[in-house]
mmCIF file of C-alpha atoms and ligand atoms in Angstrom:
data_model
loop_
_atom_site.group_PDB
_atom_site.id
_atom_site.type_symbol
_atom_site.label_atom_id
_atom_site.label_comp_id
_atom_site.label_asym_id
_atom_site.label_seq_id
_atom_site.Cartn_x
_atom_site.Cartn_y
_atom_site.Cartn_z
ATOM 1 C CA MET A 1 23.926 -48.038 12.944
ATOM 2 C CA ILE A 2 24.296 -44.915 15.134
ATOM 3 C CA GLY A 3 21.393 -43.095 16.755
ATOM 4 C CA ALA A 4 18.063 -43.916 18.368
ATOM 5 C CA GLY A 5 15.822 -41.159 17.046
ATOM 6 C CA ILE A 6 13.068 -41.755 14.489
ATOM 7 C CA ALA A 7 15.510 -42.280 11.594
ATOM 8 C CA GLY A 8 17.699 -44.715 13.542
ATOM 9 C CA ALA A 9 14.760 -46.765 14.825
ATOM 10 C CA ALA A 10 13.096 -46.915 11.378
ATOM 11 C CA CYS A 11 16.354 -47.916 9.710
ATOM 12 C CA CYS A 12 17.124 -50.574 12.317
ATOM 13 C CA LEU A 13 13.615 -52.024 12.043
ATOM 14 C CA ARG A 14 13.828 -52.185 8.239
ATOM 15 C CA LEU A 15 17.260 -53.871 8.353
ATOM 16 C CA THR A 16 15.980 -56.623 10.634
ATOM 17 C CA GLN A 17 12.921 -57.042 8.376
ATOM 18 C CA LEU A 18 15.377 -57.559 5.501
ATOM 19 C CA GLY A 19 17.107 -60.322 7.444
ATOM 20 C CA PHE A 20 20.099 -58.433 8.907
ATOM 21 C CA ARG A 21 21.122 -58.227 12.563
ATOM 22 C CA PRO A 22 22.599 -54.718 12.863
ATOM 23 C CA LEU A 23 24.773 -53.426 15.675
ATOM 24 C CA TRP A 24 22.664 -50.519 16.981
ATOM 25 C CA VAL A 25 24.565 -47.867 18.936
ATOM 26 C CA ALA A 26 21.499 -46.381 20.545
ATOM 27 C CA PRO A 27 21.754 -44.354 23.761
ATOM 28 C CA GLU A 28 18.567 -44.020 25.837
ATOM 29 C CA GLU A 29 16.730 -40.726 25.327
ATOM 30 C CA THR A 30 17.123 -38.544 28.413
ATOM 31 C CA LEU A 31 14.913 -35.601 27.386
ATOM 32 C CA ARG A 32 11.464 -35.281 28.946
ATOM 33 C CA ASP A 33 10.185 -33.463 25.850
ATOM 34 C CA LYS A 34 11.556 -32.983 22.357
ATOM 35 C CA PRO A 35 10.339 -30.184 20.067
ATOM 36 C CA GLY A 36 8.368 -31.205 16.959
ATOM 37 C CA GLU A 37 5.092 -33.076 17.093
ATOM 38 C CA LEU A 38 3.194 -32.321 13.875
ATOM 39 C CA LEU A 39 3.422 -35.505 11.813
ATOM 40 C CA SER A 40 2.508 -35.233 8.127
ATOM 41 C CA ALA A 41 -0.141 -37.578 6.692
ATOM 42 C CA ALA A 42 2.580 -38.819 4.310
ATOM 43 C CA ALA A 43 4.125 -40.650 7.292
ATOM 44 C CA ARG A 44 1.234 -43.152 7.448
ATOM 45 C CA PRO A 45 2.272 -45.369 4.498
ATOM 46 C CA LEU A 46 5.871 -45.328 5.758
ATOM 47 C CA LEU A 47 4.761 -46.488 9.195
ATOM 48 C CA ALA A 48 2.573 -49.132 7.532
ATOM 49 C CA ALA A 49 5.599 -50.411 5.581
ATOM 50 C CA LEU A 50 7.391 -50.822 8.918
ATOM 51 C CA GLY A 51 4.392 -52.561 10.499
ATOM 52 C CA ALA A 52 4.248 -49.629 12.921
ATOM 53 C CA GLU A 53 0.985 -47.858 11.957
ATOM 54 C CA GLY A 54 -0.560 -49.000 15.258
ATOM 55 C CA LEU A 55 1.634 -46.403 16.990
ATOM 56 C CA LEU A 56 -0.713 -43.678 15.715
ATOM 57 C CA ALA A 57 -3.808 -45.330 17.180
ATOM 58 C CA LYS A 58 -2.790 -44.444 20.737
ATOM 59 C CA GLY A 59 -5.042 -41.955 22.537
ATOM 60 C CA THR A 60 -2.059 -39.835 23.564
ATOM 61 C CA HIS A 61 -1.931 -38.345 20.031
ATOM 62 C CA ARG A 62 -4.676 -36.303 18.371
ATOM 63 C CA PRO A 63 -5.672 -35.710 14.730
ATOM 64 C CA ALA A 64 -4.718 -32.183 13.644
ATOM 65 C CA HIS A 65 -8.048 -31.163 12.129
ATOM 66 C CA GLY A 66 -8.027 -27.495 13.081
ATOM 67 C CA MET A 67 -5.181 -25.544 11.444
ATOM 68 C CA PHE A 68 -5.151 -21.738 11.561
ATOM 69 C CA SER A 69 -2.623 -19.355 10.093
ATOM 70 C CA ALA A 70 -1.947 -15.617 9.964
ATOM 71 C CA TRP A 71 0.528 -15.726 7.093
ATOM 72 C CA GLY A 72 0.508 -13.068 4.382
ATOM 73 C CA SER A 73 -2.451 -11.355 6.068
ATOM 74 C CA ASP A 74 -3.473 -10.129 9.527
ATOM 75 C CA ARG A 75 -6.599 -12.247 9.235
ATOM 76 C CA LEU A 76 -6.542 -15.690 10.778
ATOM 77 C CA THR A 77 -7.438 -18.267 8.110
ATOM 78 C CA GLU A 78 -8.679 -21.772 8.852
ATOM 79 C CA ARG A 79 -7.393 -24.680 6.793
ATOM 80 C CA SER A 80 -9.285 -27.844 7.685
ATOM 81 C CA SER A 81 -7.407 -31.073 6.991
ATOM 82 C CA ILE A 82 -10.732 -32.939 6.820
ATOM 83 C CA VAL A 83 -10.867 -31.910 3.149
ATOM 84 C CA HIS A 84 -7.430 -33.408 2.396
ATOM 85 C CA LEU A 85 -7.531 -36.767 0.649
ATOM 86 C CA GLU A 86 -4.455 -38.083 2.420
ATOM 87 C CA GLY A 87 -6.130 -37.495 5.786
ATOM 88 C CA PRO A 88 -5.169 -35.278 8.688
ATOM 89 C CA GLN A 89 -1.758 -34.607 10.144
ATOM 90 C CA THR A 90 -1.261 -35.954 13.651
ATOM 91 C CA VAL A 91 -0.221 -33.988 16.725
ATOM 92 C CA LEU A 92 1.979 -36.558 18.394
ATOM 93 C CA ASP A 93 2.842 -37.341 21.917
ATOM 94 C CA ARG A 94 6.370 -37.114 20.525
ATOM 95 C CA MET A 95 8.229 -38.957 23.274
ATOM 96 C CA GLY A 96 5.574 -41.690 23.416
ATOM 97 C CA PHE A 97 5.815 -42.128 19.636
ATOM 98 C CA GLU A 98 9.635 -42.328 19.706
ATOM 99 C CA ARG A 99 9.571 -44.797 22.601
ATOM 100 C CA GLY A 100 7.043 -46.937 20.693
ATOM 101 C CA LEU A 101 9.130 -46.984 17.495
ATOM 102 C CA ASN A 102 12.271 -47.677 19.504
ATOM 103 C CA GLY A 103 10.527 -50.559 21.272
ATOM 104 C CA LEU A 104 9.502 -52.122 17.940
ATOM 105 C CA ALA A 105 13.054 -51.762 16.602
ATOM 106 C CA GLU A 106 14.603 -53.245 19.728
ATOM 107 C CA ALA A 107 12.144 -56.165 19.778
ATOM 108 C CA SER A 108 13.007 -56.958 16.141
ATOM 109 C CA GLY A 109 16.380 -58.310 17.280
ATOM 110 C CA PRO A 110 19.367 -56.002 16.637
ATOM 111 C CA VAL A 111 22.425 -56.049 18.894
ATOM 112 C CA ARG A 112 21.684 -52.881 20.873
ATOM 113 C CA LEU A 113 24.328 -50.953 22.814
ATOM 114 C CA ALA A 114 22.718 -48.198 24.879
ATOM 115 C CA GLU A 115 25.882 -46.055 24.662
ATOM 116 C CA GLN A 116 27.273 -43.107 22.722
ATOM 117 C CA LEU A 117 29.621 -43.510 19.789
ATOM 118 C CA THR A 118 32.779 -41.802 21.068
ATOM 119 C CA GLY A 119 35.037 -42.290 18.039
ATOM 120 C CA CYS A 120 35.196 -43.768 14.560
ATOM 121 C CA ALA A 121 37.839 -44.237 11.885
ATOM 122 C CA PRO A 122 37.920 -45.908 8.482
ATOM 123 C CA ALA A 123 39.514 -49.369 8.715
ATOM 124 C CA GLU A 124 40.642 -51.930 6.144
ATOM 125 C CA ASN A 125 37.250 -53.612 5.714
ATOM 126 C CA GLY A 126 34.920 -50.911 6.926
ATOM 127 C CA TRP A 127 35.027 -49.043 10.216
ATOM 128 C CA LEU A 128 36.656 -49.136 13.614
ATOM 129 C CA LEU A 129 34.172 -47.829 16.167
ATOM 130 C CA ASP A 130 34.736 -46.714 19.735
ATOM 131 C CA VAL A 131 31.546 -47.112 21.751
ATOM 132 C CA ALA A 132 32.132 -45.703 25.236
ATOM 133 C CA GLY A 133 35.608 -47.289 25.330
ATOM 134 C CA ARG A 134 34.663 -50.570 23.605
ATOM 135 C CA LYS A 135 36.369 -51.081 20.254
ATOM 136 C CA MET A 136 34.438 -52.840 17.514
ATOM 137 C CA THR A 137 34.405 -53.106 13.739
ATOM 138 C CA CYS A 138 31.682 -52.976 11.121
ATOM 139 C CA GLU A 139 31.582 -53.310 7.349
ATOM 140 C CA LEU A 140 29.137 -50.462 6.669
ATOM 141 C CA ALA A 141 28.112 -47.603 8.985
ATOM 142 C CA ILE A 142 24.760 -45.815 8.985
ATOM 143 C CA ASP A 143 24.762 -42.403 10.642
ATOM 144 C CA ALA A 144 21.386 -41.565 12.224
ATOM 145 C CA SER A 145 22.825 -39.283 14.913
ATOM 146 C CA GLY A 146 20.711 -36.250 13.969
ATOM 147 C CA ARG A 147 22.160 -32.835 13.169
ATOM 148 C CA LYS A 148 25.482 -33.815 14.791
ATOM 149 C CA ALA A 149 26.146 -36.365 12.001
ATOM 150 C CA VAL A 150 28.940 -37.747 14.173
ATOM 151 C CA LEU A 151 30.354 -40.064 11.506
ATOM 152 C CA ALA A 152 29.117 -38.624 8.206
ATOM 153 C CA ARG A 153 30.107 -34.969 8.783
ATOM 154 C CA ASP A 154 33.766 -35.715 7.931
ATOM 155 C CA ARG A 155 32.908 -37.667 4.780
ATOM 156 C CA ALA A 156 31.013 -35.037 2.763
ATOM 157 C CA THR A 157 30.309 -31.311 2.496
ATOM 158 C CA ARG A 158 27.551 -29.870 4.645
ATOM 159 C CA PHE A 159 25.475 -27.172 2.916
ATOM 160 C CA ARG A 160 23.124 -24.726 4.567
ATOM 161 C CA ALA A 161 20.275 -22.568 3.258
ATOM 162 C CA ASP A 162 19.738 -20.495 6.428
ATOM 163 C CA ARG A 163 20.550 -20.128 10.114
ATOM 164 C CA LEU A 164 17.056 -20.651 11.483
ATOM 165 C CA ALA A 165 16.894 -21.195 15.249
ATOM 166 C CA ALA A 166 13.956 -22.129 17.467
ATOM 167 C CA LEU A 167 12.907 -21.051 20.926
ATOM 168 C CA TYR A 168 10.511 -23.618 22.301
ATOM 169 C CA GLY A 169 8.616 -24.566 25.409
ATOM 170 C CA PHE A 170 5.624 -26.551 26.671
ATOM 171 C CA LEU A 171 3.004 -24.529 28.537
ATOM 172 C CA ASP A 172 0.709 -25.922 31.220
ATOM 173 C CA GLN A 173 -2.734 -24.436 31.610
ATOM 174 C CA ASP A 174 -3.454 -22.531 34.800
ATOM 175 C CA PRO A 175 -5.540 -24.967 36.910
ATOM 176 C CA ALA A 176 -7.762 -21.993 37.822
ATOM 177 C CA SER A 177 -8.736 -21.452 34.170
ATOM 178 C CA ASP A 178 -12.205 -22.686 33.231
ATOM 179 C CA VAL A 179 -11.528 -22.449 29.471
ATOM 180 C CA THR A 180 -11.209 -25.669 27.459
ATOM 181 C CA PRO A 181 -8.401 -24.889 24.993
ATOM 182 C CA THR A 182 -9.256 -25.354 21.287
ATOM 183 C CA PRO A 183 -7.494 -28.487 19.982
ATOM 184 C CA ALA A 184 -5.882 -26.530 17.149
ATOM 185 C CA THR A 185 -2.580 -25.621 15.531
ATOM 186 C CA LEU A 186 -1.726 -21.989 14.824
ATOM 187 C CA VAL A 187 1.042 -20.487 12.683
ATOM 188 C CA GLU A 188 1.601 -16.715 12.818
ATOM 189 C CA ALA A 189 4.137 -14.681 10.847
ATOM 190 C CA VAL A 190 5.657 -11.649 12.637
ATOM 191 C CA PRO A 191 8.349 -9.166 11.512
ATOM 192 C CA ASP A 192 11.279 -11.159 12.943
ATOM 193 C CA GLY A 193 10.105 -14.685 12.110
ATOM 194 C CA TRP A 194 7.110 -16.823 12.913
ATOM 195 C CA PHE A 195 5.308 -18.604 15.735
ATOM 196 C CA TYR A 196 3.904 -22.107 15.832
ATOM 197 C CA ALA A 197 1.638 -23.276 18.627
ATOM 198 C CA THR A 198 -0.338 -26.467 18.976
ATOM 199 C CA CYS A 199 -2.482 -27.937 21.666
ATOM 200 C CA LEU A 200 -1.221 -31.397 22.657
ATOM 201 C CA ALA A 201 -3.578 -34.245 23.528
ATOM 202 C CA ASP A 202 -2.466 -33.942 27.186
ATOM 203 C CA GLY A 203 -3.758 -30.342 27.283
ATOM 204 C CA ARG A 204 -0.380 -28.569 27.176
ATOM 205 C CA LEU A 205 0.474 -25.994 24.526
ATOM 206 C CA ALA A 206 3.651 -26.604 22.503
ATOM 207 C CA LEU A 207 4.994 -23.159 21.610
ATOM 208 C CA ASN A 208 7.832 -22.448 19.161
ATOM 209 C CA PHE A 209 9.250 -19.176 17.872
ATOM 210 C CA TYR A 210 11.533 -19.219 14.838
ATOM 211 C CA THR A 211 14.000 -16.564 13.749
ATOM 212 C CA ASP A 212 17.581 -16.491 12.473
ATOM 213 C CA ALA A 213 20.267 -17.098 15.075
ATOM 214 C CA ASP A 214 21.781 -13.616 14.558
ATOM 215 C CA LEU A 215 18.351 -11.935 14.930
ATOM 216 C CA MET A 216 17.404 -13.769 18.109
ATOM 217 C CA ARG A 217 18.738 -11.102 20.485
ATOM 218 C CA GLU A 218 16.878 -8.303 18.691
ATOM 219 C CA ALA A 219 13.685 -10.356 18.495
ATOM 220 C CA SER A 220 13.789 -10.891 22.241
ATOM 221 C CA GLY A 221 14.201 -7.217 23.126
ATOM 222 C CA GLY A 222 18.032 -7.170 23.355
ATOM 223 C CA ARG A 223 18.026 -9.429 26.393
ATOM 224 C CA GLU A 224 18.384 -13.129 26.990
ATOM 225 C CA PRO A 225 15.381 -14.707 25.294
ATOM 226 C CA ALA A 226 12.322 -14.511 27.549
ATOM 227 C CA TRP A 227 8.828 -15.485 26.443
ATOM 228 C CA GLU A 228 7.257 -12.159 27.472
ATOM 229 C CA ALA A 229 9.621 -10.170 25.226
ATOM 230 C CA VAL A 230 9.459 -12.637 22.344
ATOM 231 C CA LEU A 231 5.647 -12.694 22.366
ATOM 232 C CA SER A 232 5.386 -8.883 22.202
ATOM 233 C CA THR A 233 5.050 -8.994 18.385
ATOM 234 C CA SER A 234 2.412 -11.726 18.342
ATOM 235 C CA VAL A 235 -1.314 -11.034 18.181
ATOM 236 C CA SER A 236 -2.990 -14.409 17.641
ATOM 237 C CA VAL A 237 -0.709 -16.713 19.622
ATOM 238 C CA ARG A 238 -0.534 -14.190 22.471
ATOM 239 C CA ARG A 239 -4.345 -13.983 22.564
ATOM 240 C CA TRP A 240 -4.667 -17.786 22.630
ATOM 241 C CA ILE A 241 -2.235 -18.041 25.539
ATOM 242 C CA ASP A 242 -3.962 -15.273 27.496
ATOM 243 C CA GLU A 243 -7.532 -16.399 26.887
ATOM 244 C CA ALA A 244 -6.925 -20.083 27.675
ATOM 245 C CA GLY A 245 -4.743 -19.217 30.677
ATOM 246 C CA PHE A 246 -1.539 -20.978 29.595
ATOM 247 C CA LEU A 247 1.378 -20.297 31.920
ATOM 248 C CA LEU A 248 4.645 -19.155 30.366
ATOM 249 C CA PRO A 249 7.628 -21.159 31.600
ATOM 250 C CA ASP A 250 10.596 -19.153 32.913
ATOM 251 C CA LYS A 251 12.984 -19.602 30.032
ATOM 252 C CA PRO A 252 12.517 -20.743 26.453
ATOM 253 C CA LEU A 253 14.710 -23.626 25.309
ATOM 254 C CA LEU A 254 16.857 -23.206 22.213
ATOM 255 C CA ALA A 255 17.426 -25.533 19.230
ATOM 256 C CA SER A 256 18.856 -25.251 15.753
ATOM 257 C CA ALA A 257 16.169 -25.450 13.078
ATOM 258 C CA ALA A 258 18.341 -24.527 10.095
ATOM 259 C CA THR A 259 17.972 -26.157 6.690
ATOM 260 C CA THR A 260 21.214 -28.106 6.148
ATOM 261 C CA TRP A 261 22.189 -31.154 4.156
ATOM 262 C CA LEU A 262 25.186 -33.321 3.375
ATOM 263 C CA ALA A 263 26.256 -33.828 -0.219
ATOM 264 C CA PRO A 264 26.696 -36.602 -0.988
ATOM 265 C CA CYS A 265 24.892 -38.283 1.914
ATOM 266 C CA ALA A 266 26.313 -41.742 1.147
ATOM 267 C CA GLY A 267 29.595 -43.326 0.102
ATOM 268 C CA ALA A 268 31.047 -46.776 -0.509
ATOM 269 C CA ASN A 269 30.733 -47.998 3.099
ATOM 270 C CA TRP A 270 28.627 -45.378 4.884
ATOM 271 C CA LEU A 271 25.389 -43.506 4.564
ATOM 272 C CA ALA A 272 23.485 -40.888 6.530
ATOM 273 C CA VAL A 273 19.742 -40.934 7.274
ATOM 274 C CA GLY A 274 17.344 -38.502 8.973
ATOM 275 C CA ASP A 275 18.656 -35.109 10.089
ATOM 276 C CA ALA A 276 22.220 -36.391 9.701
ATOM 277 C CA ALA A 277 21.551 -36.347 5.939
ATOM 278 C CA THR A 278 19.003 -33.517 5.583
ATOM 279 C CA ALA A 279 17.649 -31.261 8.311
ATOM 280 C CA PHE A 280 14.725 -29.134 7.152
ATOM 281 C CA ASP A 281 13.136 -25.849 8.316
ATOM 282 C CA PRO A 282 10.199 -27.105 10.469
ATOM 283 C CA LEU A 283 7.777 -24.891 8.511
ATOM 284 C CA SER A 284 7.192 -27.912 6.295
ATOM 285 C CA SER A 285 6.433 -30.279 9.229
ATOM 286 C CA HIS A 286 8.442 -32.747 7.199
ATOM 287 C CA GLY A 287 11.414 -33.648 9.415
ATOM 288 C CA MET A 288 9.947 -36.747 11.057
ATOM 289 C CA THR A 289 8.438 -38.024 7.786
ATOM 290 C CA SER A 290 11.733 -37.473 6.047
ATOM 291 C CA ALA A 291 13.492 -39.325 8.900
ATOM 292 C CA LEU A 292 11.122 -42.289 8.407
ATOM 293 C CA TRP A 293 11.546 -42.217 4.627
ATOM 294 C CA SER A 294 15.337 -41.997 4.648
ATOM 295 C CA GLY A 295 15.509 -44.592 7.444
ATOM 296 C CA LEU A 296 13.617 -47.033 5.214
ATOM 297 C CA GLN A 297 15.412 -46.117 1.997
ATOM 298 C CA GLY A 298 18.798 -46.045 3.721
ATOM 299 C CA ALA A 299 18.259 -49.535 5.131
ATOM 300 C CA GLU A 300 17.354 -50.858 1.698
ATOM 301 C CA ALA A 301 20.397 -49.199 0.125
ATOM 302 C CA ALA A 302 22.661 -50.578 2.863
ATOM 303 C CA ALA A 303 21.215 -54.070 2.427
ATOM 304 C CA ALA A 304 21.759 -53.891 -1.352
ATOM 305 C CA SER A 305 25.342 -52.617 -0.904
ATOM 306 C CA LEU A 306 26.159 -55.407 1.538
ATOM 307 C CA THR A 307 24.866 -57.984 -0.904
ATOM 308 C CA GLY A 308 27.036 -56.690 -3.753
ATOM 309 C CA ASP A 309 25.123 -53.889 -5.514
ATOM 310 C CA PRO A 310 27.816 -51.250 -6.223
ATOM 311 C CA LEU A 311 25.313 -48.533 -7.227
ATOM 312 C CA ALA A 312 22.871 -48.706 -4.309
ATOM 313 C CA SER A 313 24.551 -45.986 -2.196
ATOM 314 C CA ASP A 314 24.833 -43.567 -5.110
ATOM 315 C CA ILE A 315 21.199 -44.071 -6.082
ATOM 316 C CA TYR A 316 20.137 -43.426 -2.482
ATOM 317 C CA ALA A 317 22.286 -40.247 -2.337
ATOM 318 C CA GLU A 318 20.782 -38.993 -5.623
ATOM 319 C CA ARG A 319 17.208 -39.528 -4.405
ATOM 320 C CA VAL A 320 17.951 -37.617 -1.206
ATOM 321 C CA ALA A 321 19.599 -34.798 -3.202
ATOM 322 C CA ARG A 322 16.506 -34.542 -5.415
ATOM 323 C CA GLY A 323 14.329 -34.350 -2.286
ATOM 324 C CA VAL A 324 16.450 -31.445 -1.017
ATOM 325 C CA GLN A 325 15.934 -29.490 -4.251
ATOM 326 C CA GLU A 326 12.162 -30.100 -4.122
ATOM 327 C CA PHE A 327 12.107 -29.010 -0.494
ATOM 328 C CA LEU A 328 13.981 -25.766 -1.277
ATOM 329 C CA ILE A 329 11.510 -24.886 -4.041
ATOM 330 C CA GLY A 330 8.528 -25.525 -1.723
ATOM 331 C CA ARG A 331 10.123 -23.540 1.100
ATOM 332 C CA ARG A 332 10.705 -20.530 -1.157
ATOM 333 C CA ARG A 333 7.081 -20.659 -2.349
ATOM 334 C CA ILE A 334 5.687 -20.643 1.200
ATOM 335 C CA TYR A 335 7.903 -17.796 2.435
ATOM 336 C CA ALA A 336 7.038 -15.773 -0.708
ATOM 337 C CA GLN A 337 3.381 -15.736 0.399
ATOM 338 C CA GLU A 338 4.289 -13.397 3.269
ATOM 339 C CA THR A 339 4.879 -9.888 1.870
ATOM 340 C CA ARG A 340 3.929 -7.651 4.825
ATOM 341 C CA PHE A 341 7.439 -7.430 6.297
ATOM 342 C CA ALA A 342 9.505 -6.499 3.228
ATOM 343 C CA ASP A 343 11.810 -4.320 5.380
ATOM 344 C CA SER A 344 12.716 -7.082 7.772
ATOM 345 C CA PRO A 345 16.010 -8.981 7.311
ATOM 346 C CA PHE A 346 14.346 -12.288 8.239
ATOM 347 C CA TRP A 347 11.863 -12.066 5.356
ATOM 348 C CA GLN A 348 14.266 -10.369 2.930
ATOM 349 C CA ARG A 349 16.679 -13.284 3.285
ATOM 350 C CA ARG A 350 13.927 -15.703 2.347
ATOM 351 C CA GLN A 351 12.508 -13.666 -0.497
ATOM 352 C CA GLN A 352 15.869 -13.094 -2.166
ATOM 353 C CA PRO A 353 17.717 -16.251 -1.124
ATOM 354 C CA LYS A 354 21.440 -16.347 -1.873
ATOM 355 C CA GLU A 355 23.137 -19.359 -3.353
ATOM 356 C CA THR A 356 23.367 -22.090 -0.732
ATOM 357 C CA VAL A 357 26.822 -22.287 0.784
ATOM 358 C CA PRO A 358 28.938 -24.941 2.458
ATOM 359 C CA ALA A 359 28.346 -24.615 6.224
HETATM 360 C C1 LIG B 1 12.176 -26.809 17.024
HETATM 361 C C2 LIG B 1 11.900 -27.950 16.081
HETATM 362 C C3 LIG B 1 10.599 -28.252 15.722
HETATM 363 C C4 LIG B 1 10.335 -29.304 14.854
HETATM 364 N N1 LIG B 1 9.047 -29.573 14.510
HETATM 365 C C5 LIG B 1 8.767 -30.605 13.688
HETATM 366 C C6 LIG B 1 7.420 -30.942 13.379
HETATM 367 O O1 LIG B 1 6.459 -30.329 13.875
HETATM 368 N N2 LIG B 1 7.203 -31.987 12.515
HETATM 369 C C7 LIG B 1 8.238 -32.700 11.966
HETATM 370 O O2 LIG B 1 7.991 -33.647 11.194
HETATM 371 N N3 LIG B 1 9.525 -32.422 12.272
HETATM 372 C C8 LIG B 1 9.811 -31.403 13.127
HETATM 373 N N4 LIG B 1 11.103 -31.125 13.459
HETATM 374 C C9 LIG B 1 12.181 -31.943 12.865
HETATM 375 C C10 LIG B 1 12.293 -33.327 13.519
HETATM 376 O O3 LIG B 1 12.251 -33.209 14.927
HETATM 377 C C11 LIG B 1 13.591 -33.995 13.065
HETATM 378 O O4 LIG B 1 13.652 -33.950 11.655
HETATM 379 C C12 LIG B 1 13.679 -35.444 13.523
HETATM 380 O O5 LIG B 1 13.765 -35.489 14.932
HETATM 381 C C13 LIG B 1 14.905 -36.120 12.932
HETATM 382 O O6 LIG B 1 15.047 -37.394 13.494
HETATM 383 P P1 LIG B 1 16.469 -38.081 13.552
HETATM 384 O O7 LIG B 1 16.238 -39.464 14.066
HETATM 385 O O8 LIG B 1 17.161 -37.926 12.252
HETATM 386 O O9 LIG B 1 17.336 -37.213 14.569
HETATM 387 P P2 LIG B 1 17.205 -37.001 16.140
HETATM 388 O O10 LIG B 1 15.800 -36.981 16.567
HETATM 389 O O11 LIG B 1 18.046 -35.791 16.439
HETATM 390 O O12 LIG B 1 17.907 -38.288 16.775
HETATM 391 C C14 LIG B 1 19.302 -38.447 16.763
HETATM 392 C C15 LIG B 1 19.687 -39.596 17.668
HETATM 393 O O13 LIG B 1 21.094 -39.783 17.597
HETATM 394 C C16 LIG B 1 21.601 -39.972 18.905
HETATM 395 N N5 LIG B 1 23.015 -39.606 18.934
HETATM 396 C C17 LIG B 1 23.570 -38.376 18.807
HETATM 397 N N6 LIG B 1 24.901 -38.460 18.952
HETATM 398 C C18 LIG B 1 25.196 -39.779 19.142
HETATM 399 C C19 LIG B 1 26.392 -40.505 19.368
HETATM 400 N N7 LIG B 1 27.594 -39.898 19.420
HETATM 401 N N8 LIG B 1 26.319 -41.862 19.536
HETATM 402 C C20 LIG B 1 25.112 -42.498 19.472
HETATM 403 N N9 LIG B 1 23.948 -41.854 19.282
HETATM 404 C C21 LIG B 1 23.999 -40.512 19.122
HETATM 405 C C22 LIG B 1 20.723 -39.105 19.776
HETATM 406 O O14 LIG B 1 20.790 -39.519 21.115
HETATM 407 C C23 LIG B 1 19.348 -39.373 19.143
HETATM 408 O O15 LIG B 1 18.825 -40.572 19.645
HETATM 409 C C24 LIG B 1 11.393 -30.079 14.330
HETATM 410 C C25 LIG B 1 12.717 -29.788 14.701
HETATM 411 C C26 LIG B 1 12.969 -28.726 15.559
HETATM 412 C C27 LIG B 1 14.400 -28.416 15.948
#
């Protein structure tokens, strides 16, 4: 089992619940912050199945009741999650949540190596792994190493639907400001892409701007990305930042946010879970839930394979592939709601999507 993100921790925890003692190649997280904190309500039953629902009760998260969007119209529309039967989304303290899930997985009793996988090769009865110079073997490998897919990327074809990239940052409020920021989430479409901003429970503003990698330079005024230039096309997010007195950090950070997937995402003695299998455009706020789901399902498929079920991996891969198709249909529907920027390449690409291509 490779990787200590949400997918890796969920998968490890499920394997130990099923009576296995996996080798977990799980380096410590070194980031202070990771982008992505809006957890879908659909994650709750998955966390309950892992015995981890208590992680959401911590006061460092907040329910995402107030959702505003300027999408398809200049007017800001409120969408209250109080009216949703499945309950509200949660704005996570992302690092606290990951640490909590990791702690539960570690306490469940795997053999944990807090190191990177530095090499892997198929061997007679499974895999030969190189973990920071230590050689070891395993019968079945689960790749939960995120978008890198360090083991699975050479076993299947990676497809991509777009080249979405994210600029992100976490903004502190000016201590001199006497405004209490609204605990809300705001999505705003602009000609070159879209903004997402949410107020975290600790009072900071998580700010993301999404555009295609090749449009990033243009969107940021032909220079290295700088928040001032990027925000020049925003009305609502800009106003929120100004009125609440959030301070723009020097430089935005950059991450890939493209929709990519492996096909197939499982074989006879390997499978991929989380972003290693399917990495989705964050517009859906589905990545973490999908990481939990595939972590659970992947563990069950691995357990069935190891106990002699020859079809378990294929069934898992088919379910993931179906999920990708459903996601692509939903993604197209949401982007089609924005028709104000018909001349812009970013929106044209999403309104007349080409066939998906191997990456
Ligand atoms: C800008 C942005 C915003 C997002 N916003 C949201 C959001 O609001 N809501 C949402 O649900 N999702 C969001 N997502 C998606 C979500 O963050 C991911 O889907 C989720 O983190 C996937 O979890 P994972 O465990 O598969 O991968 P990761 O979180 O990438 O974890 C991978 C793990 O593998 C480890 N690893 C890598 N290489 C090796 C190696 N060689 N050896 C051992 N370990 C290795 C890493 O250290 C890490 O622990 C967002 C993503 C981005 C980029």
